Amino acid sequence: MSVSTSPRKGAGPRAPEDEEQRLRELGYQPVLARRMGGFGNFAISFSVISILSGCMTLYGFGMSTGGPAVMLWGWAGVGLFVLCVGMALAEVTSAYPTSGALYYMADRLGGRKWGWYTGWLNLLGLLGAIAGIDYGAALFTGALMKIQWGFTPTPGKTMIIFVCILLLHAVINLFGVRLVSVLNSVSVWWHLAGVAVIVSVLAIVPSHHQSPSFVFTEFVNDTGWHNPLYVAAIGLLLAQYTFCGYDASAHLSEETSNASVSAARGIVRAIWVSWVAGFVLLAGLTFAIQDYAGTQKSETGVPPAQILIDALGTSGATAMLLIVIAAQLFCGNAEVAAASRMVFAFSRDNALPGSSLWRKVSARTQTPVPAVWLSVIVAGVLALPSLYSATAYGAVTAINVIGITPAYAIPVFLKLRAKGRFQPGPWHLGRWSKPVGWIAVVWVAIVTVLFLLPQSSPVTIDSMNYASIALVAVLVLATVWWFVARRSYGTPSAYGNAREQAEIEEGIV
């Protein structure tokens, strides 16, 4: 979607302008380094979506919840609706390019309470995403170590690998946004080349491939539920989980040149490029399945690894897994960057306990160092149930979806409700704004309900979907903390207030 200049009813679109001045107009003194270009902004959302992370880590889940038919057609359908969500969100991002992103938009368009709850949902989703991505990388690393050295990936050992990955991502993020931007740019080409290599090798090397009818029509139900529509709906989690995190472009907007346009474009481009490449990857993996039941029960604990072993042998599988793990590490690193900026921005507006600490910025790297550490620590805590429950990882991914996806739709809904009070930025949808916006809001409402539902039957302590508990917990925490922080929380109406300026500058250390 290119920048639109067509007029709209109500307030006209805002012309491109100096981004530092625009940020001051929105109420904030610039304190972060604006060292990221348009490609780097697109790259961070593309890296967070990471088809080599989401598609691979939940492939086994998809094999049981609808099988090939739901994975392929679900990806195609979900991708189309997510593109609508992304375009609608990009339009609001163009008008409000701040690190706070979703909650700041909701605050401006709906008021303080809308902003407050949107921020807490967004934060839950971002932290859940770090946990889901890095734990997935730990699972794949354990599978690789088993292939190479006979390593047994127990939950405890996987957790140790997971903590090491979290620490790696924290350290990388402490070096500053320029290194993060370079790694994200490398990540784009790594993902695209990686998908091309994996799919090409799987198409050429194996002597046997599944038929097109199997890949596009085979339905598999191992959930214990008997209603095929219910099972297919749950199976959409694979695609919807993967298509999360594109708000990273908005969260890095205060560090992006020409953010009013670049951040909006970054969101939309990340989605459609991932949509195309992800479909190719899922099709390539599914055509290469040699033994469906054996793949599901793989000793590696990771079904895609078994597909690679069966199709390519141990050496070939090892090489392909290295490509996947590297992509997952790129993805997790980008997500830590996005989540830490959300923590920084939310603390800047005094929304979190200990806000005065979490909003501090390093004078040397212009990076919110305490926010980075808080992000990885909370992500580590979210993944702890995986030590005790085999189904906990699915719950962590669902936490990501039900936290972050509603947060995407709230600013869009408020924009639709605001009508003429919303002044578009230089990137907008013109006459398509309203229909695309309503499609986005309805879709988000549907998937939010879906991913609160039980994913397997019978429902036990081990198989329960704990995403609903996490959602209730964060809403209760947000409500309780509202009564403590409501007098200090608030987004500034314009930079220049002496008290606000002092508080912001106090955070630069």
Coordinates of C-alpha atoms in Angstrom, one line a residue:
M1 CA 0.0 0.0 0.0
S2 CA 1.6 3.3 -1.0
V3 CA 1.1 6.6 0.6
S4 CA -2.4 7.9 -0.3
T5 CA -3.1 11.6 -0.9
S6 CA -6.8 11.4 -1.7
P7 CA -9.0 13.7 0.5
R8 CA -11.2 12.3 3.2
K9 CA -14.3 13.6 4.9
G10 CA -13.6 15.3 8.2
A11 CA -10.0 16.1 8.9
G12 CA -7.7 15.8 5.9
P13 CA -4.5 13.7 5.9
R14 CA -1.5 15.1 7.5
A15 CA 1.4 16.0 5.3
P16 CA 4.9 14.5 5.8
E17 CA 6.9 16.5 8.4
D18 CA 9.8 16.5 10.7
E19 CA 9.4 13.4 12.9
E20 CA 11.1 14.9 15.9
Q21 CA 8.8 17.8 15.8
R22 CA 5.8 15.5 15.3
L23 CA 6.8 13.5 18.4
R24 CA 6.9 16.8 20.4
E25 CA 3.4 17.6 19.1
L26 CA 2.3 14.2 20.4
G27 CA 3.7 15.1 23.8
Y28 CA 7.1 13.5 24.0
Q29 CA 10.6 14.8 24.0
P30 CA 12.8 12.6 21.7
V31 CA 15.2 10.5 23.8
L32 CA 15.8 7.4 21.6
A33 CA 18.2 7.3 18.7
R34 CA 16.5 7.6 15.3
R35 CA 18.9 5.3 13.5
M36 CA 16.5 2.9 11.7
G37 CA 15.5 3.3 8.1
G38 CA 12.4 2.2 6.3
F39 CA 13.8 -1.3 5.4
G40 CA 15.0 -1.8 9.0
N41 CA 11.5 -0.9 10.2
F42 CA 9.9 -3.4 7.8
A43 CA 12.6 -6.0 8.8
I44 CA 11.8 -5.9 12.5
S45 CA 8.1 -6.8 11.9
F46 CA 9.0 -9.4 9.3
S47 CA 11.5 -10.9 11.8
V48 CA 9.0 -11.0 14.6
I49 CA 6.3 -12.6 12.4
S50 CA 9.1 -15.1 11.4
I51 CA 7.5 -17.9 9.4
L52 CA 10.5 -20.1 10.2
S53 CA 9.6 -19.7 13.9
G54 CA 5.8 -19.7 14.0
C55 CA 5.1 -22.2 11.2
M56 CA 7.7 -24.6 12.5
T57 CA 7.1 -24.5 16.2
L58 CA 3.3 -25.0 15.9
Y59 CA 3.4 -27.4 12.9
G60 CA 2.9 -30.3 15.2
F61 CA -0.1 -28.6 16.8
G62 CA -1.5 -28.1 13.3
M63 CA -1.0 -31.7 12.4
S64 CA -3.4 -32.7 15.2
T65 CA -5.9 -29.8 14.8
G66 CA -7.2 -30.3 11.3
G67 CA -4.1 -31.5 9.6
P68 CA -2.8 -30.4 6.2
A69 CA -6.1 -29.0 4.9
V70 CA -6.6 -26.6 7.9
M71 CA -2.9 -25.7 7.9
L72 CA -2.8 -24.7 4.2
W73 CA -6.2 -23.2 3.7
G74 CA -6.3 -21.7 7.2
W75 CA -3.0 -19.9 6.4
A76 CA -4.5 -18.5 3.2
G77 CA -7.7 -17.3 4.9
V78 CA -6.1 -16.0 8.1
G79 CA -3.4 -14.2 6.1
L80 CA -6.1 -12.3 4.2
F81 CA -7.9 -11.1 7.4
V82 CA -4.6 -10.3 9.1
L83 CA -3.7 -8.1 6.1
C84 CA -6.9 -6.1 6.8
V85 CA -6.0 -5.8 10.4
G86 CA -2.5 -4.7 9.5
M87 CA -3.7 -2.1 7.0
A88 CA -6.2 -0.6 9.5
L89 CA -3.5 -0.5 12.2
A90 CA -1.0 1.0 9.8
E91 CA -3.3 3.9 9.1
V92 CA -3.6 4.7 12.8
T93 CA 0.2 4.2 13.3
S94 CA 0.8 6.9 10.6
A95 CA -1.1 9.4 12.6
Y96 CA 0.5 8.5 16.0
P97 CA 4.1 7.3 15.4
T98 CA 5.2 6.7 19.1
S99 CA 6.9 3.8 20.9
G100 CA 3.7 3.4 23.0
A101 CA 2.0 2.6 19.7
L102 CA -1.4 0.8 20.4
Y103 CA -2.1 2.1 23.9
Y104 CA -1.1 5.7 22.9
M105 CA -3.5 5.5 19.9
A106 CA -6.3 4.1 22.1
D107 CA -5.7 6.8 24.7
R108 CA -5.9 9.6 22.1
L109 CA -9.0 8.2 20.4
G110 CA -10.9 6.8 23.3
G111 CA -9.6 8.2 26.6
R112 CA -7.4 7.1 29.4
K113 CA -9.1 3.9 30.4
W114 CA -9.1 2.7 26.8
G115 CA -5.3 3.4 26.6
W116 CA -4.7 1.8 30.0
Y117 CA -6.3 -1.6 29.2
T118 CA -5.0 -1.6 25.6
G119 CA -1.5 -1.1 27.0
W120 CA -1.8 -4.0 29.4
L121 CA -3.1 -6.4 26.7
N122 CA -0.4 -5.3 24.3
L123 CA 2.2 -5.9 27.0
L124 CA 0.9 -9.3 27.9
G125 CA 1.0 -10.3 24.2
L126 CA 4.5 -9.0 23.6
L127 CA 5.9 -10.7 26.6
G128 CA 4.0 -13.9 25.7
A129 CA 5.6 -13.7 22.3
I130 CA 9.1 -13.5 23.6
A131 CA 8.4 -16.6 25.7
G132 CA 6.8 -18.5 22.8
I133 CA 9.5 -17.6 20.3
D134 CA 12.5 -18.3 22.4
Y135 CA 11.0 -21.5 24.0
G136 CA 10.3 -22.7 20.4
A137 CA 14.0 -22.0 19.5
A138 CA 15.0 -24.0 22.6
L139 CA 12.9 -26.9 21.5
F140 CA 14.5 -26.9 18.0
T141 CA 17.9 -26.5 19.5
G142 CA 17.2 -29.6 21.7
A143 CA 16.1 -31.5 18.6
L144 CA 19.3 -30.6 16.8
M145 CA 21.4 -31.7 19.8
K146 CA 19.5 -35.0 19.9
I147 CA 20.2 -35.7 16.2
Q148 CA 23.9 -34.8 16.6
W149 CA 24.9 -36.0 20.0
G150 CA 22.0 -38.1 21.4
F151 CA 21.0 -35.4 23.7
T152 CA 17.7 -36.1 25.6
P153 CA 15.6 -32.8 25.5
T154 CA 13.9 -33.1 28.9
P155 CA 11.7 -30.2 30.0
G156 CA 14.4 -29.1 32.5
K157 CA 17.2 -29.2 29.9
T158 CA 15.0 -27.3 27.4
M159 CA 14.3 -24.7 30.1
I160 CA 18.1 -24.1 30.5
I161 CA 18.5 -23.7 26.8
F162 CA 15.6 -21.2 26.8
V163 CA 17.2 -19.1 29.6
C164 CA 20.5 -19.0 27.7
I165 CA 18.6 -17.7 24.6
L166 CA 16.8 -15.1 26.6
L167 CA 20.2 -13.9 28.1
L168 CA 21.7 -13.7 24.6
H169 CA 18.8 -11.6 23.3
A170 CA 19.0 -9.3 26.3
V171 CA 22.7 -8.7 25.8
I172 CA 22.4 -8.0 22.0
N173 CA 19.6 -5.5 22.7
L174 CA 21.8 -3.6 25.2
F175 CA 24.2 -2.7 22.4
G176 CA 21.7 -0.3 20.8
V177 CA 19.1 -0.1 18.1
R178 CA 21.7 0.1 15.3
L179 CA 22.9 -3.4 15.9
V180 CA 19.3 -4.6 16.3
S181 CA 18.4 -2.9 12.9
V182 CA 21.4 -4.5 11.2
L183 CA 20.5 -8.0 12.5
N184 CA 16.9 -7.5 11.4
S185 CA 18.0 -6.6 7.9
V186 CA 20.1 -9.7 7.7
S187 CA 17.1 -11.6 9.1
V188 CA 14.9 -10.7 6.2
W189 CA 17.2 -12.3 3.6
W190 CA 18.0 -15.2 5.9
H191 CA 14.3 -16.0 6.2
L192 CA 13.6 -15.7 2.5
A193 CA 16.7 -17.6 1.4
G194 CA 16.0 -20.1 4.2
V195 CA 12.5 -20.9 3.0
A196 CA 13.8 -21.1 -0.6
V197 CA 16.5 -23.6 0.4
I198 CA 14.3 -25.7 2.6
V199 CA 11.5 -26.0 0.2
S200 CA 13.8 -26.6 -2.8
V201 CA 15.7 -29.4 -1.0
L202 CA 12.5 -31.0 0.2
A203 CA 11.1 -30.9 -3.4
I204 CA 14.2 -32.4 -5.0
V205 CA 15.9 -34.9 -2.6
P206 CA 13.1 -37.2 -1.2
S207 CA 12.0 -40.0 -3.6
H208 CA 8.5 -39.9 -2.2
H209 CA 6.1 -36.9 -1.9
Q210 CA 2.5 -36.7 -0.7
S211 CA -0.2 -36.1 -3.3
P212 CA -1.8 -32.7 -3.9
S213 CA -5.1 -34.1 -2.7
F214 CA -3.5 -35.1 0.6
V215 CA -1.8 -31.7 1.1
F216 CA -4.8 -29.6 0.4
T217 CA -7.8 -31.8 1.5
E218 CA -6.6 -34.2 4.2
F219 CA -8.3 -33.5 7.5
V220 CA -6.9 -34.9 10.7
N221 CA -8.5 -34.7 14.2
D222 CA -6.5 -35.9 17.2
T223 CA -8.0 -33.4 19.7
G224 CA -10.6 -35.5 21.2
W225 CA -13.3 -33.1 20.0
H226 CA -15.8 -34.5 17.5
N227 CA -17.1 -31.3 15.8
P228 CA -14.9 -30.8 12.7
L229 CA -15.7 -27.1 12.5
Y230 CA -14.6 -26.6 16.1
V231 CA -11.4 -28.5 15.4
A232 CA -10.7 -26.5 12.3
A233 CA -11.3 -23.2 14.1
I234 CA -8.8 -24.2 16.8
G235 CA -6.3 -25.2 14.1
L236 CA -6.3 -21.6 12.9
L237 CA -4.0 -20.8 15.9
L238 CA -1.0 -21.9 13.9
A239 CA -1.5 -19.1 11.4
Q240 CA -2.8 -16.5 13.8
Y241 CA 0.1 -17.0 16.2
T242 CA 2.6 -16.7 13.4
F243 CA 0.9 -13.5 12.1
C244 CA 1.5 -11.7 15.4
G245 CA 4.1 -9.1 16.3
Y246 CA 3.8 -6.7 13.3
D247 CA 3.2 -3.9 15.8
A248 CA 6.9 -4.0 16.3
S249 CA 7.2 -1.4 13.4
A250 CA 5.0 0.9 15.4
H251 CA 6.9 0.4 18.7
L252 CA 10.2 1.2 16.9
S253 CA 8.7 4.3 15.2
E254 CA 10.6 6.8 17.5
E255 CA 13.8 5.2 16.3
T256 CA 12.8 5.2 12.6
S257 CA 13.4 7.9 10.0
N258 CA 10.2 9.2 8.3
A259 CA 8.2 7.1 10.8
S260 CA 4.8 8.4 9.8
V261 CA 5.2 6.6 6.5
S262 CA 7.9 4.0 7.1
A263 CA 6.3 2.4 10.2
A264 CA 2.9 2.1 8.4
R265 CA 4.5 0.6 5.3
G266 CA 6.6 -1.7 7.5
I267 CA 3.5 -3.3 9.0
V268 CA 1.8 -4.0 5.7
R269 CA 4.8 -5.2 3.8
A270 CA 5.8 -7.6 6.7
I271 CA 2.4 -9.2 6.6
W272 CA 2.0 -9.8 2.8
V273 CA 5.6 -11.0 2.3
S274 CA 5.2 -13.4 5.2
W275 CA 1.8 -14.5 3.9
V276 CA 3.3 -15.6 0.5
A277 CA 6.5 -17.1 1.9
G278 CA 4.7 -18.9 4.7
F279 CA 2.3 -20.7 2.4
V280 CA 5.2 -21.9 0.3
L281 CA 7.0 -23.2 3.5
L282 CA 3.9 -25.0 4.8
A283 CA 3.2 -26.6 1.4
G284 CA 6.9 -27.7 1.1
L285 CA 6.9 -29.3 4.5
T286 CA 3.6 -31.1 4.0
F287 CA 4.5 -32.5 0.6
A288 CA 7.6 -34.0 2.2
I289 CA 6.0 -35.9 5.0
Q290 CA 7.0 -39.6 4.8
D291 CA 5.2 -41.0 7.8
Y292 CA 2.4 -38.8 9.3
A293 CA 1.9 -40.7 12.6
G294 CA 5.7 -41.2 13.0
T295 CA 6.2 -37.5 12.5
Q296 CA 3.7 -36.6 15.2
K297 CA 5.4 -39.0 17.7
S298 CA 8.9 -37.9 16.8
E299 CA 11.5 -38.6 19.5
T300 CA 13.0 -35.2 18.8
G301 CA 9.8 -33.6 20.2
V302 CA 9.6 -31.4 17.1
P303 CA 7.6 -32.8 14.1
P304 CA 9.3 -30.7 11.4
A305 CA 12.6 -32.0 12.5
Q306 CA 11.3 -35.5 11.9
I307 CA 10.1 -34.5 8.4
L308 CA 13.6 -33.3 7.6
I309 CA 15.3 -36.5 9.1
D310 CA 12.9 -38.8 7.1
A311 CA 13.3 -36.8 3.9
L312 CA 16.9 -35.8 3.9
G313 CA 18.7 -38.0 6.4
T314 CA 20.6 -36.8 9.5
S315 CA 23.2 -34.6 7.9
G316 CA 20.6 -32.8 5.7
A317 CA 18.2 -32.4 8.6
T318 CA 21.0 -30.9 10.7
A319 CA 21.8 -28.3 8.0
M320 CA 18.1 -27.3 7.6
L321 CA 17.6 -27.1 11.4
L322 CA 20.5 -24.7 11.7
I323 CA 18.7 -22.4 9.2
V324 CA 15.5 -22.6 11.2
I325 CA 17.2 -22.1 14.6
A326 CA 19.1 -19.0 13.3
A327 CA 15.8 -17.6 12.0
Q328 CA 14.2 -18.2 15.4
L329 CA 17.0 -16.4 17.1
F330 CA 16.6 -13.4 14.8
C331 CA 12.9 -13.4 15.6
G332 CA 13.3 -13.6 19.4
N333 CA 15.8 -10.8 19.3
A334 CA 13.5 -8.5 17.3
E335 CA 10.6 -9.3 19.7
V336 CA 12.7 -8.4 22.8
A337 CA 13.4 -5.0 21.1
A338 CA 9.7 -4.4 20.5
A339 CA 8.6 -5.5 24.0
S340 CA 11.2 -3.4 25.7
R341 CA 10.1 -0.3 23.8
M342 CA 6.6 -1.0 25.0
V343 CA 7.8 -1.3 28.6
F344 CA 9.7 1.9 28.2
A345 CA 6.8 3.8 26.7
F346 CA 4.2 2.5 29.2
S347 CA 6.6 3.4 32.1
R348 CA 7.2 6.8 30.6
D349 CA 3.5 7.4 31.1
N350 CA 3.7 6.0 34.7
A351 CA 1.5 2.9 33.9
L352 CA 3.7 0.1 35.4
P353 CA 4.8 -0.6 39.0
G354 CA 8.3 0.8 39.3
S355 CA 7.9 3.0 36.2
S356 CA 10.7 5.4 37.3
L357 CA 13.2 2.5 36.8
W358 CA 11.8 0.9 33.7
R359 CA 11.7 4.2 31.7
K360 CA 15.5 4.9 32.2
V361 CA 17.5 5.2 29.0
S362 CA 21.3 4.6 28.7
A363 CA 23.0 7.9 27.8
R364 CA 25.6 5.9 25.9
T365 CA 23.5 3.6 23.7
Q366 CA 20.1 5.5 24.0
T367 CA 18.6 2.1 24.8
P368 CA 16.0 1.5 27.6
V369 CA 18.3 -1.0 29.5
P370 CA 16.0 -1.8 32.5
A371 CA 13.1 -2.4 30.1
V372 CA 15.1 -4.9 28.2
W373 CA 15.9 -6.9 31.4
L374 CA 12.3 -6.7 32.6
S375 CA 11.0 -8.0 29.3
V376 CA 13.2 -11.1 29.3
I377 CA 12.7 -11.9 33.0
V378 CA 8.9 -11.8 32.7
A379 CA 9.0 -13.9 29.5
G380 CA 11.1 -16.5 31.4
V381 CA 8.5 -16.6 34.1
L382 CA 5.6 -17.1 31.6
A383 CA 7.3 -20.2 30.2
L384 CA 7.9 -21.9 33.6
P385 CA 4.7 -24.0 33.4
S386 CA 6.4 -25.9 30.5
L387 CA 8.5 -27.6 33.2
Y388 CA 5.4 -29.4 34.4
S389 CA 2.9 -29.6 31.5
A390 CA 3.4 -30.9 28.0
T391 CA 0.6 -28.6 26.7
A392 CA 1.9 -25.5 28.3
Y393 CA 3.7 -24.3 25.2
G394 CA 0.4 -24.2 23.3
A395 CA -1.0 -22.0 26.1
V396 CA 1.9 -19.7 25.9
T397 CA 1.3 -19.1 22.2
A398 CA -2.4 -18.6 22.9
I399 CA -1.5 -16.0 25.5
N400 CA 0.4 -14.2 22.8
V401 CA -2.6 -14.2 20.5
I402 CA -5.3 -13.3 23.0
G403 CA -3.2 -10.6 24.5
I404 CA -1.9 -8.9 21.4
T405 CA -4.6 -9.4 18.8
P406 CA -7.4 -7.6 20.7
A407 CA -4.9 -4.7 21.3
Y408 CA -4.5 -4.4 17.5
A409 CA -8.3 -3.9 17.0
I410 CA -9.0 -1.5 19.8
P411 CA -7.3 1.6 18.2
V412 CA -9.0 0.6 14.9
F413 CA -12.4 0.4 16.5
L414 CA -11.9 3.7 18.3
K415 CA -10.8 5.3 15.0
L416 CA -14.1 4.1 13.4
R417 CA -16.1 5.4 16.3
A418 CA -14.2 8.7 16.3
K419 CA -15.3 9.5 12.7
G420 CA -14.3 13.0 11.8
R421 CA -12.2 13.5 15.0
F422 CA -9.5 11.3 13.6
Q423 CA -6.9 13.1 11.5
P424 CA -5.1 10.6 9.2
G425 CA -1.4 10.7 8.8
P426 CA 0.4 10.7 5.4
W427 CA -0.2 7.0 5.0
H428 CA -3.9 6.2 4.9
L429 CA -6.6 4.0 3.2
G430 CA -8.8 6.7 1.8
R431 CA -12.4 5.5 1.1
W432 CA -11.3 2.0 2.1
S433 CA -10.6 3.0 5.6
K434 CA -14.1 2.1 7.0
P435 CA -14.8 -1.3 5.3
V436 CA -11.2 -2.5 6.0
G437 CA -11.5 -1.3 9.6
W438 CA -14.7 -3.1 10.3
I439 CA -13.4 -6.4 8.7
A440 CA -10.4 -6.1 11.0
V441 CA -12.5 -5.5 14.2
V442 CA -14.9 -8.4 13.5
W443 CA -12.1 -10.8 12.7
V444 CA -10.2 -10.0 15.9
A445 CA -13.4 -10.5 18.0
I446 CA -13.8 -13.9 16.5
V447 CA -10.3 -15.2 16.9
T448 CA -10.1 -13.8 20.5
V449 CA -13.0 -16.0 21.5
L450 CA -11.6 -19.0 19.6
F451 CA -8.3 -19.0 21.3
L452 CA -9.8 -18.9 24.8
L453 CA -11.5 -22.2 24.1
P454 CA -10.1 -25.7 25.2
Q455 CA -7.8 -27.1 22.6
S456 CA -8.1 -30.8 23.5
S457 CA -10.7 -33.1 25.1
P458 CA -11.1 -34.2 27.9
V459 CA -10.2 -31.0 29.6
T460 CA -7.8 -31.7 32.5
I461 CA -5.2 -29.8 34.5
D462 CA -2.6 -30.8 31.9
S463 CA -4.7 -30.1 28.8
M464 CA -6.5 -26.9 29.9
N465 CA -6.0 -23.7 27.9
Y466 CA -4.4 -21.5 30.5
A467 CA -4.6 -18.5 28.1
S468 CA -8.0 -17.6 29.6
I469 CA -6.5 -17.5 33.1
A470 CA -3.6 -15.4 31.9
L471 CA -6.1 -12.9 30.3
V472 CA -8.2 -12.7 33.4
A473 CA -5.1 -12.3 35.6
V474 CA -3.7 -9.4 33.5
L475 CA -7.1 -7.7 33.4
V476 CA -7.4 -8.0 37.2
L477 CA -3.9 -6.7 37.7
A478 CA -4.6 -3.8 35.4
T479 CA -7.8 -3.0 37.2
V480 CA -6.2 -3.1 40.6
W481 CA -3.2 -1.1 39.6
W482 CA -5.5 1.5 37.9
F483 CA -6.7 2.5 41.3
V484 CA -3.1 3.0 42.5
A485 CA -1.7 4.7 39.4
R486 CA -4.7 6.5 37.8
R487 CA -3.6 9.9 39.1
S488 CA -0.1 9.6 37.8
Y489 CA -0.8 7.7 34.6
G490 CA -1.5 9.7 31.5
T491 CA -0.2 10.5 28.0
P492 CA 0.9 14.2 27.7
S493 CA -1.2 16.5 25.6
A494 CA 1.8 18.4 24.4
Y495 CA 5.5 18.5 25.2
G496 CA 6.6 21.6 27.1
N497 CA 4.9 21.1 30.5
A498 CA 7.7 21.6 33.0
R499 CA 6.8 18.6 35.2
E500 CA 6.5 16.2 32.3
Q501 CA 9.8 17.5 30.9
A502 CA 11.6 16.9 34.2
E503 CA 10.2 13.4 34.5
I504 CA 11.3 12.5 31.0
E505 CA 14.8 13.9 31.4
E506 CA 15.1 12.2 34.8
G507 CA 15.0 8.8 32.9
I508 CA 18.1 9.6 30.9
V509 CA 21.1 8.1 32.8

